Amino acid sequence: MIYNNNIDDIMKQIKHIMLDKDIKQTDIVSKTGQNKGTISNLLNCKSKNITLDTLLMLCNAIDCQLEINIKPN
């Protein structure tokens, strides 16, 4: 996926994986220790300045790898 400064695409992919694996927001809350509001805001793109650490935390909670590719234009 090409990331064009749009966190919505990344969260859609995370939500899709959650659906495929039958993972609920409450599962992520219990795995991360974050509160329900924080996880909801992340997944619903209300937090626009997500850090790589937070993204990695979400990926770990849904048992997925975070891969970053940097390519020249």
N, CA, C and O atoms as a CHARMM CRD file, in Angstrom:
* protein
*
  292
    1    1 MET  N      0.84400  -1.17100   0.00000 PROA 1      0.00000
    2    1 MET  CA     0.00000   0.00000   0.00000 PROA 1      0.00000
    3    1 MET  C      0.89100   1.23700   0.00000 PROA 1      0.00000
    4    1 MET  O      1.89500   1.30100   0.71000 PROA 1      0.00000
    5    2 ILE  N      0.51300   2.18900  -0.78800 PROA 2      0.00000
    6    2 ILE  CA     1.22700   3.45900  -0.80600 PROA 2      0.00000
    7    2 ILE  C      0.50900   4.40800   0.13900 PROA 2      0.00000
    8    2 ILE  O     -0.69100   4.64800   0.00900 PROA 2      0.00000
    9    3 TYR  N      1.25100   4.93200   1.07400 PROA 3      0.00000
   10    3 TYR  CA     0.71600   5.83500   2.08600 PROA 3      0.00000
   11    3 TYR  C      0.91100   7.26500   1.61100 PROA 3      0.00000
   12    3 TYR  O      2.03900   7.72900   1.45000 PROA 3      0.00000
   13    4 ASN  N     -0.18500   7.94800   1.39300 PROA 4      0.00000
   14    4 ASN  CA    -0.13700   9.33200   0.93100 PROA 4      0.00000
   15    4 ASN  C     -0.64600  10.27400   2.01500 PROA 4      0.00000
   16    4 ASN  O     -1.53600  11.09200   1.77900 PROA 4      0.00000
   17    5 ASN  N     -0.07000  10.14600   3.20200 PROA 5      0.00000
   18    5 ASN  CA    -0.45900  10.99000   4.32900 PROA 5      0.00000
   19    5 ASN  C     -1.94200  10.86300   4.64900 PROA 5      0.00000
   20    5 ASN  O     -2.59800  11.84000   5.01100 PROA 5      0.00000
   21    6 ASN  N     -2.46100   9.64800   4.51200 PROA 6      0.00000
   22    6 ASN  CA    -3.87100   9.39500   4.76500 PROA 6      0.00000
   23    6 ASN  C     -3.99400   8.18800   5.69400 PROA 6      0.00000
   24    6 ASN  O     -3.92900   7.04300   5.24700 PROA 6      0.00000
   25    7 ILE  N     -4.16800   8.44800   6.96300 PROA 7      0.00000
   26    7 ILE  CA    -4.25000   7.38800   7.96200 PROA 7      0.00000
   27    7 ILE  C     -5.51000   6.54100   7.77500 PROA 7      0.00000
   28    7 ILE  O     -5.57800   5.41100   8.25800 PROA 7      0.00000
   29    8 ASP  N     -6.51000   7.08900   7.07100 PROA 8      0.00000
   30    8 ASP  CA    -7.75500   6.35600   6.84700 PROA 8      0.00000
   31    8 ASP  C     -7.49400   5.02300   6.14400 PROA 8      0.00000
   32    8 ASP  O     -8.09900   4.01100   6.49800 PROA 8      0.00000
   33    9 ASP  N     -6.60400   5.01100   5.15700 PROA 9      0.00000
   34    9 ASP  CA    -6.30900   3.78000   4.42100 PROA 9      0.00000
   35    9 ASP  C     -5.69100   2.72400   5.33100 PROA 9      0.00000
   36    9 ASP  O     -6.00500   1.53900   5.22700 PROA 9      0.00000
   37   10 ILE  N     -4.82700   3.15900   6.20400 PROA 10     0.00000
   38   10 ILE  CA    -4.17300   2.22700   7.12400 PROA 10     0.00000
   39   10 ILE  C     -5.19300   1.65500   8.11100 PROA 10     0.00000
   40   10 ILE  O     -5.18500   0.45400   8.38200 PROA 10     0.00000
   41   11 MET  N     -6.06000   2.49600   8.64300 PROA 11     0.00000
   42   11 MET  CA    -7.06400   2.02300   9.59900 PROA 11     0.00000
   43   11 MET  C     -8.08600   1.11100   8.93000 PROA 11     0.00000
   44   11 MET  O     -8.57000   0.16800   9.55700 PROA 11     0.00000
   45   12 LYS  N     -8.42600   1.37200   7.66300 PROA 12     0.00000
   46   12 LYS  CA    -9.32800   0.47500   6.94000 PROA 12     0.00000
   47   12 LYS  C     -8.70200  -0.91800   6.82400 PROA 12     0.00000
   48   12 LYS  O     -9.39000  -1.92900   6.96800 PROA 12     0.00000
   49   13 GLN  N     -7.41800  -0.95900   6.56900 PROA 13     0.00000
   50   13 GLN  CA    -6.74000  -2.24400   6.45600 PROA 13     0.00000
   51   13 GLN  C     -6.72000  -2.96300   7.80900 PROA 13     0.00000
   52   13 GLN  O     -6.93600  -4.17300   7.87300 PROA 13     0.00000
   53   14 ILE  N     -6.46200  -2.22500   8.87800 PROA 14     0.00000
   54   14 ILE  CA    -6.47300  -2.82300  10.21700 PROA 14     0.00000
   55   14 ILE  C     -7.86900  -3.34200  10.55300 PROA 14     0.00000
   56   14 ILE  O     -8.00300  -4.44700  11.08000 PROA 14     0.00000
   57   15 LYS  N     -8.90700  -2.56400  10.25800 PROA 15     0.00000
   58   15 LYS  CA   -10.28000  -3.00300  10.52600 PROA 15     0.00000
   59   15 LYS  C    -10.63200  -4.25100   9.71700 PROA 15     0.00000
   60   15 LYS  O    -11.32200  -5.14100  10.21300 PROA 15     0.00000
   61   16 HSD  N    -10.16400  -4.31300   8.48500 PROA 16     0.00000
   62   16 HSD  CA   -10.42500  -5.48100   7.64900 PROA 16     0.00000
   63   16 HSD  C     -9.79000  -6.73500   8.26700 PROA 16     0.00000
   64   16 HSD  O    -10.40700  -7.79900   8.30500 PROA 16     0.00000
   65   17 ILE  N     -8.57300  -6.59500   8.73800 PROA 17     0.00000
   66   17 ILE  CA    -7.90100  -7.71900   9.40200 PROA 17     0.00000
   67   17 ILE  C     -8.65600  -8.11200  10.66800 PROA 17     0.00000
   68   17 ILE  O     -8.80500  -9.29700  10.96600 PROA 17     0.00000
   69   18 MET  N     -9.12800  -7.11900  11.40500 PROA 18     0.00000
   70   18 MET  CA    -9.90400  -7.39500  12.61500 PROA 18     0.00000
   71   18 MET  C    -11.15600  -8.20700  12.27800 PROA 18     0.00000
   72   18 MET  O    -11.48800  -9.16100  12.98100 PROA 18     0.00000
   73   19 LEU  N    -11.84600  -7.82800  11.20500 PROA 19     0.00000
   74   19 LEU  CA   -13.04100  -8.57500  10.79500 PROA 19     0.00000
   75   19 LEU  C    -12.68700 -10.00100  10.39900 PROA 19     0.00000
   76   19 LEU  O    -13.36500 -10.94600  10.80000 PROA 19     0.00000
   77   20 ASP  N    -11.63400 -10.15600   9.61700 PROA 20     0.00000
   78   20 ASP  CA   -11.21600 -11.48500   9.17600 PROA 20     0.00000
   79   20 ASP  C    -10.85700 -12.39800  10.35200 PROA 20     0.00000
   80   20 ASP  O    -11.11600 -13.60100  10.32000 PROA 20     0.00000
   81   21 LYS  N    -10.26200 -11.81300  11.37800 PROA 21     0.00000
   82   21 LYS  CA    -9.80600 -12.59900  12.53000 PROA 21     0.00000
   83   21 LYS  C    -10.79900 -12.56800  13.68800 PROA 21     0.00000
   84   21 LYS  O    -10.53000 -13.12700  14.75100 PROA 21     0.00000
   85   22 ASP  N    -11.94900 -11.91500  13.48800 PROA 22     0.00000
   86   22 ASP  CA   -12.97800 -11.76700  14.52900 PROA 22     0.00000
   87   22 ASP  C    -12.40500 -11.14700  15.80700 PROA 22     0.00000
   88   22 ASP  O    -12.64600 -11.62900  16.91400 PROA 22     0.00000
   89   23 ILE  N    -11.64900 -10.07600  15.62400 PROA 23     0.00000
   90   23 ILE  CA   -11.07000  -9.34500  16.75200 PROA 23     0.00000
   91   23 ILE  C    -11.92500  -8.11100  17.02000 PROA 23     0.00000
   92   23 ILE  O    -12.21500  -7.33800  16.10700 PROA 23     0.00000
   93   24 LYS  N    -12.32000  -7.93400  18.25700 PROA 24     0.00000
   94   24 LYS  CA   -13.15000  -6.78900  18.66100 PROA 24     0.00000
   95   24 LYS  C    -12.27600  -5.70100  19.27400 PROA 24     0.00000
   96   24 LYS  O    -11.13700  -5.94800  19.67000 PROA 24     0.00000
   97   25 GLN  N    -12.83000  -4.49800  19.34500 PROA 25     0.00000
   98   25 GLN  CA   -12.10700  -3.39300  19.98400 PROA 25     0.00000
   99   25 GLN  C    -11.75400  -3.73300  21.41900 PROA 25     0.00000
  100   25 GLN  O    -10.68200  -3.36800  21.90100 PROA 25     0.00000
  101   26 THR  N    -12.65100  -4.43300  22.10600 PROA 26     0.00000
  102   26 THR  CA   -12.38600  -4.80400  23.50100 PROA 26     0.00000
  103   26 THR  C    -11.18500  -5.73800  23.60200 PROA 26     0.00000
  104   26 THR  O    -10.46200  -5.71000  24.59800 PROA 26     0.00000
  105   27 ASP  N    -10.96400  -6.56800  22.57500 PROA 27     0.00000
  106   27 ASP  CA    -9.78300  -7.43400  22.55200 PROA 27     0.00000
  107   27 ASP  C     -8.50900  -6.58700  22.47500 PROA 27     0.00000
  108   27 ASP  O     -7.52000  -6.87500  23.14900 PROA 27     0.00000
  109   28 ILE  N     -8.54600  -5.55100  21.65400 PROA 28     0.00000
  110   28 ILE  CA    -7.38600  -4.67300  21.51600 PROA 28     0.00000
  111   28 ILE  C     -7.15600  -3.90400  22.80700 PROA 28     0.00000
  112   28 ILE  O     -6.01400  -3.71800  23.22800 PROA 28     0.00000
  113   29 VAL  N     -8.23100  -3.46000  23.43200 PROA 29     0.00000
  114   29 VAL  CA    -8.12300  -2.74900  24.71400 PROA 29     0.00000
  115   29 VAL  C     -7.41900  -3.63000  25.73900 PROA 29     0.00000
  116   29 VAL  O     -6.51200  -3.17300  26.43500 PROA 29     0.00000
  117   30 SER  N     -7.83300  -4.88700  25.83300 PROA 30     0.00000
  118   30 SER  CA    -7.23000  -5.77200  26.84300 PROA 30     0.00000
  119   30 SER  C     -5.78000  -6.11800  26.50300 PROA 30     0.00000
  120   30 SER  O     -4.96700  -6.29300  27.41100 PROA 30     0.00000
  121   31 LYS  N     -5.43800  -6.22100  25.22000 PROA 31     0.00000
  122   31 LYS  CA    -4.07200  -6.56200  24.83000 PROA 31     0.00000
  123   31 LYS  C     -3.10800  -5.38700  24.94500 PROA 31     0.00000
  124   31 LYS  O     -1.91700  -5.58300  25.18600 PROA 31     0.00000
  125   32 THR  N     -3.61900  -4.16300  24.77500 PROA 32     0.00000
  126   32 THR  CA    -2.73500  -2.99900  24.76300 PROA 32     0.00000
  127   32 THR  C     -2.70700  -2.24600  26.08700 PROA 32     0.00000
  128   32 THR  O     -1.73700  -1.54800  26.38300 PROA 32     0.00000
  129   33 GLY  N     -3.76300  -2.38000  26.88600 PROA 33     0.00000
  130   33 GLY  CA    -3.84600  -1.60800  28.11900 PROA 33     0.00000
  131   33 GLY  C     -4.33600  -0.18500  27.89900 PROA 33     0.00000
  132   33 GLY  O     -4.42200   0.59800  28.84500 PROA 33     0.00000
  133   34 GLN  N     -4.65600   0.15100  26.66300 PROA 34     0.00000
  134   34 GLN  CA    -5.20600   1.47300  26.35400 PROA 34     0.00000
  135   34 GLN  C     -6.68500   1.47100  26.69900 PROA 34     0.00000
  136   34 GLN  O     -7.30200   0.41000  26.79100 PROA 34     0.00000
  137   35 ASN  N     -7.26100   2.65700  26.89200 PROA 35     0.00000
  138   35 ASN  CA    -8.68900   2.67300  27.19400 PROA 35     0.00000
  139   35 ASN  C     -9.51500   2.57800  25.91700 PROA 35     0.00000
  140   35 ASN  O     -9.00900   2.79700  24.81600 PROA 35     0.00000
  141   36 LYS  N    -10.78900   2.24800  26.08100 PROA 36     0.00000
  142   36 LYS  CA   -11.67300   2.00900  24.94000 PROA 36     0.00000
  143   36 LYS  C    -11.79600   3.24200  24.04900 PROA 36     0.00000
  144   36 LYS  O    -11.83600   3.11700  22.82500 PROA 36     0.00000
  145   37 GLY  N    -11.85600   4.42200  24.64700 PROA 37     0.00000
  146   37 GLY  CA   -11.96900   5.65500  23.87600 PROA 37     0.00000
  147   37 GLY  C    -10.76600   5.89600  22.98600 PROA 37     0.00000
  148   37 GLY  O    -10.91100   6.33300  21.84400 PROA 37     0.00000
  149   38 THR  N     -9.58500   5.61500  23.50000 PROA 38     0.00000
  150   38 THR  CA    -8.36300   5.79000  22.72000 PROA 38     0.00000
  151   38 THR  C     -8.34600   4.86000  21.51400 PROA 38     0.00000
  152   38 THR  O     -8.04100   5.28500  20.39900 PROA 38     0.00000
  153   39 ILE  N     -8.67300   3.59600  21.73800 PROA 39     0.00000
  154   39 ILE  CA    -8.68600   2.62200  20.64200 PROA 39     0.00000
  155   39 ILE  C     -9.76200   2.98400  19.63000 PROA 39     0.00000
  156   39 ILE  O     -9.53000   2.89400  18.42400 PROA 39     0.00000
  157   40 SER  N    -10.92000   3.38700  20.09600 PROA 40     0.00000
  158   40 SER  CA   -11.99200   3.79900  19.19700 PROA 40     0.00000
  159   40 SER  C    -11.56700   4.99400  18.35000 PROA 40     0.00000
  160   40 SER  O    -11.80900   5.01800  17.14300 PROA 40     0.00000
  161   41 ASN  N    -10.93700   5.98200  18.97500 PROA 41     0.00000
  162   41 ASN  CA   -10.46700   7.16300  18.24000 PROA 41     0.00000
  163   41 ASN  C     -9.42800   6.78400  17.19100 PROA 41     0.00000
  164   41 ASN  O     -9.44000   7.32700  16.08700 PROA 41     0.00000
  165   42 LEU  N     -8.53400   5.86500  17.52000 PROA 42     0.00000
  166   42 LEU  CA    -7.53200   5.42000  16.55600 PROA 42     0.00000
  167   42 LEU  C     -8.17800   4.72200  15.36900 PROA 42     0.00000
  168   42 LEU  O     -7.88900   5.04900  14.21700 PROA 42     0.00000
  169   43 LEU  N     -9.04600   3.76800  15.64600 PROA 43     0.00000
  170   43 LEU  CA    -9.65300   2.97700  14.58100 PROA 43     0.00000
  171   43 LEU  C    -10.62500   3.78100  13.72800 PROA 43     0.00000
  172   43 LEU  O    -10.84600   3.45100  12.56300 PROA 43     0.00000
  173   44 ASN  N    -11.20600   4.82800  14.29500 PROA 44     0.00000
  174   44 ASN  CA   -12.15600   5.66400  13.55800 PROA 44     0.00000
  175   44 ASN  C    -11.51500   6.93800  13.01500 PROA 44     0.00000
  176   44 ASN  O    -12.20600   7.87900  12.62500 PROA 44     0.00000
  177   45 CYS  N    -10.19500   6.95200  12.99900 PROA 45     0.00000
  178   45 CYS  CA    -9.40800   8.03100  12.37700 PROA 45     0.00000
  179   45 CYS  C     -9.65400   9.40100  13.00000 PROA 45     0.00000
  180   45 CYS  O     -9.55900  10.42300  12.32200 PROA 45     0.00000
  181   46 LYS  N     -9.96500   9.41700  14.26900 PROA 46     0.00000
  182   46 LYS  CA   -10.10900  10.69200  14.96900 PROA 46     0.00000
  183   46 LYS  C     -8.76600  11.17000  15.51400 PROA 46     0.00000
  184   46 LYS  O     -8.62200  12.32700  15.90800 PROA 46     0.00000
  185   47 SER  N     -7.79100  10.27100  15.53200 PROA 47     0.00000
  186   47 SER  CA    -6.42300  10.61500  15.90700 PROA 47     0.00000
  187   47 SER  C     -5.60300  10.64000  14.62600 PROA 47     0.00000
  188   47 SER  O     -5.22300   9.58800  14.11200 PROA 47     0.00000
  189   48 LYS  N     -5.33300  11.81200  14.11600 PROA 48     0.00000
  190   48 LYS  CA    -4.68100  11.93300  12.80900 PROA 48     0.00000
  191   48 LYS  C     -3.16200  11.82700  12.88300 PROA 48     0.00000
  192   48 LYS  O     -2.53000  11.48400  11.88400 PROA 48     0.00000
  193   49 ASN  N     -2.56300  12.10500  14.01900 PROA 49     0.00000
  194   49 ASN  CA    -1.10500  12.07700  14.13800 PROA 49     0.00000
  195   49 ASN  C     -0.64400  10.83000  14.87700 PROA 49     0.00000
  196   49 ASN  O     -0.03000  10.91400  15.94100 PROA 49     0.00000
  197   50 ILE  N     -0.94500   9.68600  14.30600 PROA 50     0.00000
  198   50 ILE  CA    -0.59300   8.41600  14.92400 PROA 50     0.00000
  199   50 ILE  C      0.91800   8.18400  14.78500 PROA 50     0.00000
  200   50 ILE  O      1.49600   8.44300  13.72900 PROA 50     0.00000
  201   51 THR  N      1.53700   7.70500  15.83900 PROA 51     0.00000
  202   51 THR  CA     2.97500   7.43800  15.80400 PROA 51     0.00000
  203   51 THR  C      3.22300   6.01300  15.32000 PROA 51     0.00000
  204   51 THR  O      2.32300   5.17200  15.31400 PROA 51     0.00000
  205   52 LEU  N      4.45900   5.76700  14.91900 PROA 52     0.00000
  206   52 LEU  CA     4.81600   4.40400  14.52500 PROA 52     0.00000
  207   52 LEU  C      4.70300   3.44500  15.69800 PROA 52     0.00000
  208   52 LEU  O      4.32800   2.28700  15.51700 PROA 52     0.00000
  209   53 ASP  N      5.02400   3.91300  16.89900 PROA 53     0.00000
  210   53 ASP  CA     4.89100   3.06300  18.09100 PROA 53     0.00000
  211   53 ASP  C      3.43600   2.65200  18.30800 PROA 53     0.00000
  212   53 ASP  O      3.15900   1.50100  18.64400 PROA 53     0.00000
  213   54 THR  N      2.51800   3.58100  18.11700 PROA 54     0.00000
  214   54 THR  CA     1.09600   3.28000  18.28300 PROA 54     0.00000
  215   54 THR  C      0.61700   2.33100  17.19400 PROA 54     0.00000
  216   54 THR  O     -0.14700   1.40400  17.46300 PROA 54     0.00000
  217   55 LEU  N      1.06000   2.56000  15.98100 PROA 55     0.00000
  218   55 LEU  CA     0.70200   1.67300  14.87900 PROA 55     0.00000
  219   55 LEU  C      1.24300   0.26200  15.12100 PROA 55     0.00000
  220   55 LEU  O      0.55400  -0.72400  14.86000 PROA 55     0.00000
  221   56 LEU  N      2.45500   0.17300  15.61100 PROA 56     0.00000
  222   56 LEU  CA     3.04400  -1.12100  15.94800 PROA 56     0.00000
  223   56 LEU  C      2.26200  -1.80300  17.06900 PROA 56     0.00000
  224   56 LEU  O      2.05400  -3.01600  17.03400 PROA 56     0.00000
  225   57 MET  N      1.83100  -1.03200  18.05600 PROA 57     0.00000
  226   57 MET  CA     1.03200  -1.56500  19.14600 PROA 57     0.00000
  227   57 MET  C     -0.26800  -2.18400  18.60500 PROA 57     0.00000
  228   57 MET  O     -0.65400  -3.27900  19.01400 PROA 57     0.00000
  229   58 LEU  N     -0.93600  -1.47800  17.68500 PROA 58     0.00000
  230   58 LEU  CA    -2.16300  -2.00400  17.09200 PROA 58     0.00000
  231   58 LEU  C     -1.88800  -3.27900  16.30200 PROA 58     0.00000
  232   58 LEU  O     -2.63700  -4.25100  16.40000 PROA 58     0.00000
  233   59 CYS  N     -0.81800  -3.27000  15.52200 PROA 59     0.00000
  234   59 CYS  CA    -0.46900  -4.45100  14.72900 PROA 59     0.00000
  235   59 CYS  C     -0.17700  -5.64800  15.62500 PROA 59     0.00000
  236   59 CYS  O     -0.60300  -6.76400  15.32800 PROA 59     0.00000
  237   60 ASN  N      0.53700  -5.42900  16.70400 PROA 60     0.00000
  238   60 ASN  CA     0.81800  -6.51500  17.64800 PROA 60     0.00000
  239   60 ASN  C     -0.46900  -7.05100  18.26200 PROA 60     0.00000
  240   60 ASN  O     -0.61300  -8.25800  18.45800 PROA 60     0.00000
  241   61 ALA  N     -1.40200  -6.15600  18.56500 PROA 61     0.00000
  242   61 ALA  CA    -2.65900  -6.55400  19.19600 PROA 61     0.00000
  243   61 ALA  C     -3.52100  -7.40400  18.26600 PROA 61     0.00000
  244   61 ALA  O     -4.31100  -8.22500  18.73100 PROA 61     0.00000
  245   62 ILE  N     -3.37400  -7.21000  16.94700 PROA 62     0.00000
  246   62 ILE  CA    -4.15000  -8.01700  16.00300 PROA 62     0.00000
  247   62 ILE  C     -3.28700  -9.10500  15.35900 PROA 62     0.00000
  248   62 ILE  O     -3.68100  -9.73500  14.37700 PROA 62     0.00000
  249   63 ASP  N     -2.11600  -9.30700  15.93100 PROA 63     0.00000
  250   63 ASP  CA    -1.19000 -10.36300  15.50800 PROA 63     0.00000
  251   63 ASP  C     -0.79900 -10.22500  14.03300 PROA 63     0.00000
  252   63 ASP  O     -0.90900 -11.16800  13.25000 PROA 63     0.00000
  253   64 CYS  N     -0.34100  -9.01900  13.68300 PROA 64     0.00000
  254   64 CYS  CA     0.12400  -8.73600  12.32600 PROA 64     0.00000
  255   64 CYS  C      1.47300  -8.04300  12.38500 PROA 64     0.00000
  256   64 CYS  O      1.84500  -7.45400  13.40000 PROA 64     0.00000
  257   65 GLN  N      2.19500  -8.12400  11.27900 PROA 65     0.00000
  258   65 GLN  CA     3.48600  -7.44800  11.18100 PROA 65     0.00000
  259   65 GLN  C      3.30300  -6.05500  10.59000 PROA 65     0.00000
  260   65 GLN  O      2.44600  -5.83300   9.73400 PROA 65     0.00000
  261   66 LEU  N      4.10900  -5.14300  11.05500 PROA 66     0.00000
  262   66 LEU  CA     4.16700  -3.80900  10.47500 PROA 66     0.00000
  263   66 LEU  C      5.39100  -3.76000   9.57500 PROA 66     0.00000
  264   66 LEU  O      6.51700  -3.93200  10.04100 PROA 66     0.00000
  265   67 GLU  N      5.17500  -3.52800   8.29400 PROA 67     0.00000
  266   67 GLU  CA     6.26900  -3.43900   7.34000 PROA 67     0.00000
  267   67 GLU  C      6.30700  -2.03400   6.76700 PROA 67     0.00000
  268   67 GLU  O      5.27100  -1.46000   6.43200 PROA 67     0.00000
  269   68 ILE  N      7.49400  -1.49300   6.65900 PROA 68     0.00000
  270   68 ILE  CA     7.67300  -0.15500   6.09200 PROA 68     0.00000
  271   68 ILE  C      8.65800  -0.26600   4.94500 PROA 68     0.00000
  272   68 ILE  O      9.76900  -0.76700   5.11200 PROA 68     0.00000
  273   69 ASN  N      8.25100   0.19700   3.79900 PROA 69     0.00000
  274   69 ASN  CA     9.12200   0.23100   2.62400 PROA 69     0.00000
  275   69 ASN  C      9.38000   1.68500   2.25300 PROA 69     0.00000
  276   69 ASN  O      8.45300   2.49200   2.18400 PROA 69     0.00000
  277   70 ILE  N     10.60600   2.00000   2.02200 PROA 70     0.00000
  278   70 ILE  CA    10.96400   3.34400   1.56000 PROA 70     0.00000
  279   70 ILE  C     11.61500   3.18200   0.19200 PROA 70     0.00000
  280   70 ILE  O     12.62000   2.48700   0.03900 PROA 70     0.00000
  281   71 LYS  N     11.01800   3.84000  -0.79400 PROA 71     0.00000
  282   71 LYS  CA    11.49700   3.71600  -2.16000 PROA 71     0.00000
  283   71 LYS  C     11.72100   5.11500  -2.74400 PROA 71     0.00000
  284   71 LYS  O     11.01200   6.06300  -2.40600 PROA 71     0.00000
  285   72 PRO  N     12.69600   5.22200  -3.60700 PROA 72     0.00000
  286   72 PRO  CA    12.87100   6.50600  -4.28100 PROA 72     0.00000
  287   72 PRO  C     11.71500   6.74700  -5.25800 PROA 72     0.00000
  288   72 PRO  O     11.13800   5.79900  -5.79000 PROA 72     0.00000
  289   73 ASN  N     11.38500   8.00900  -5.48700 PROA 73     0.00000
  290   73 ASN  CA    10.31900   8.35200  -6.45100 PROA 73     0.00000
  291   73 ASN  C     10.76000   8.09600  -7.85400 PROA 73     0.00000
  292   73 ASN  O      9.99800   8.32600  -8.79200 PROA 73     0.00000
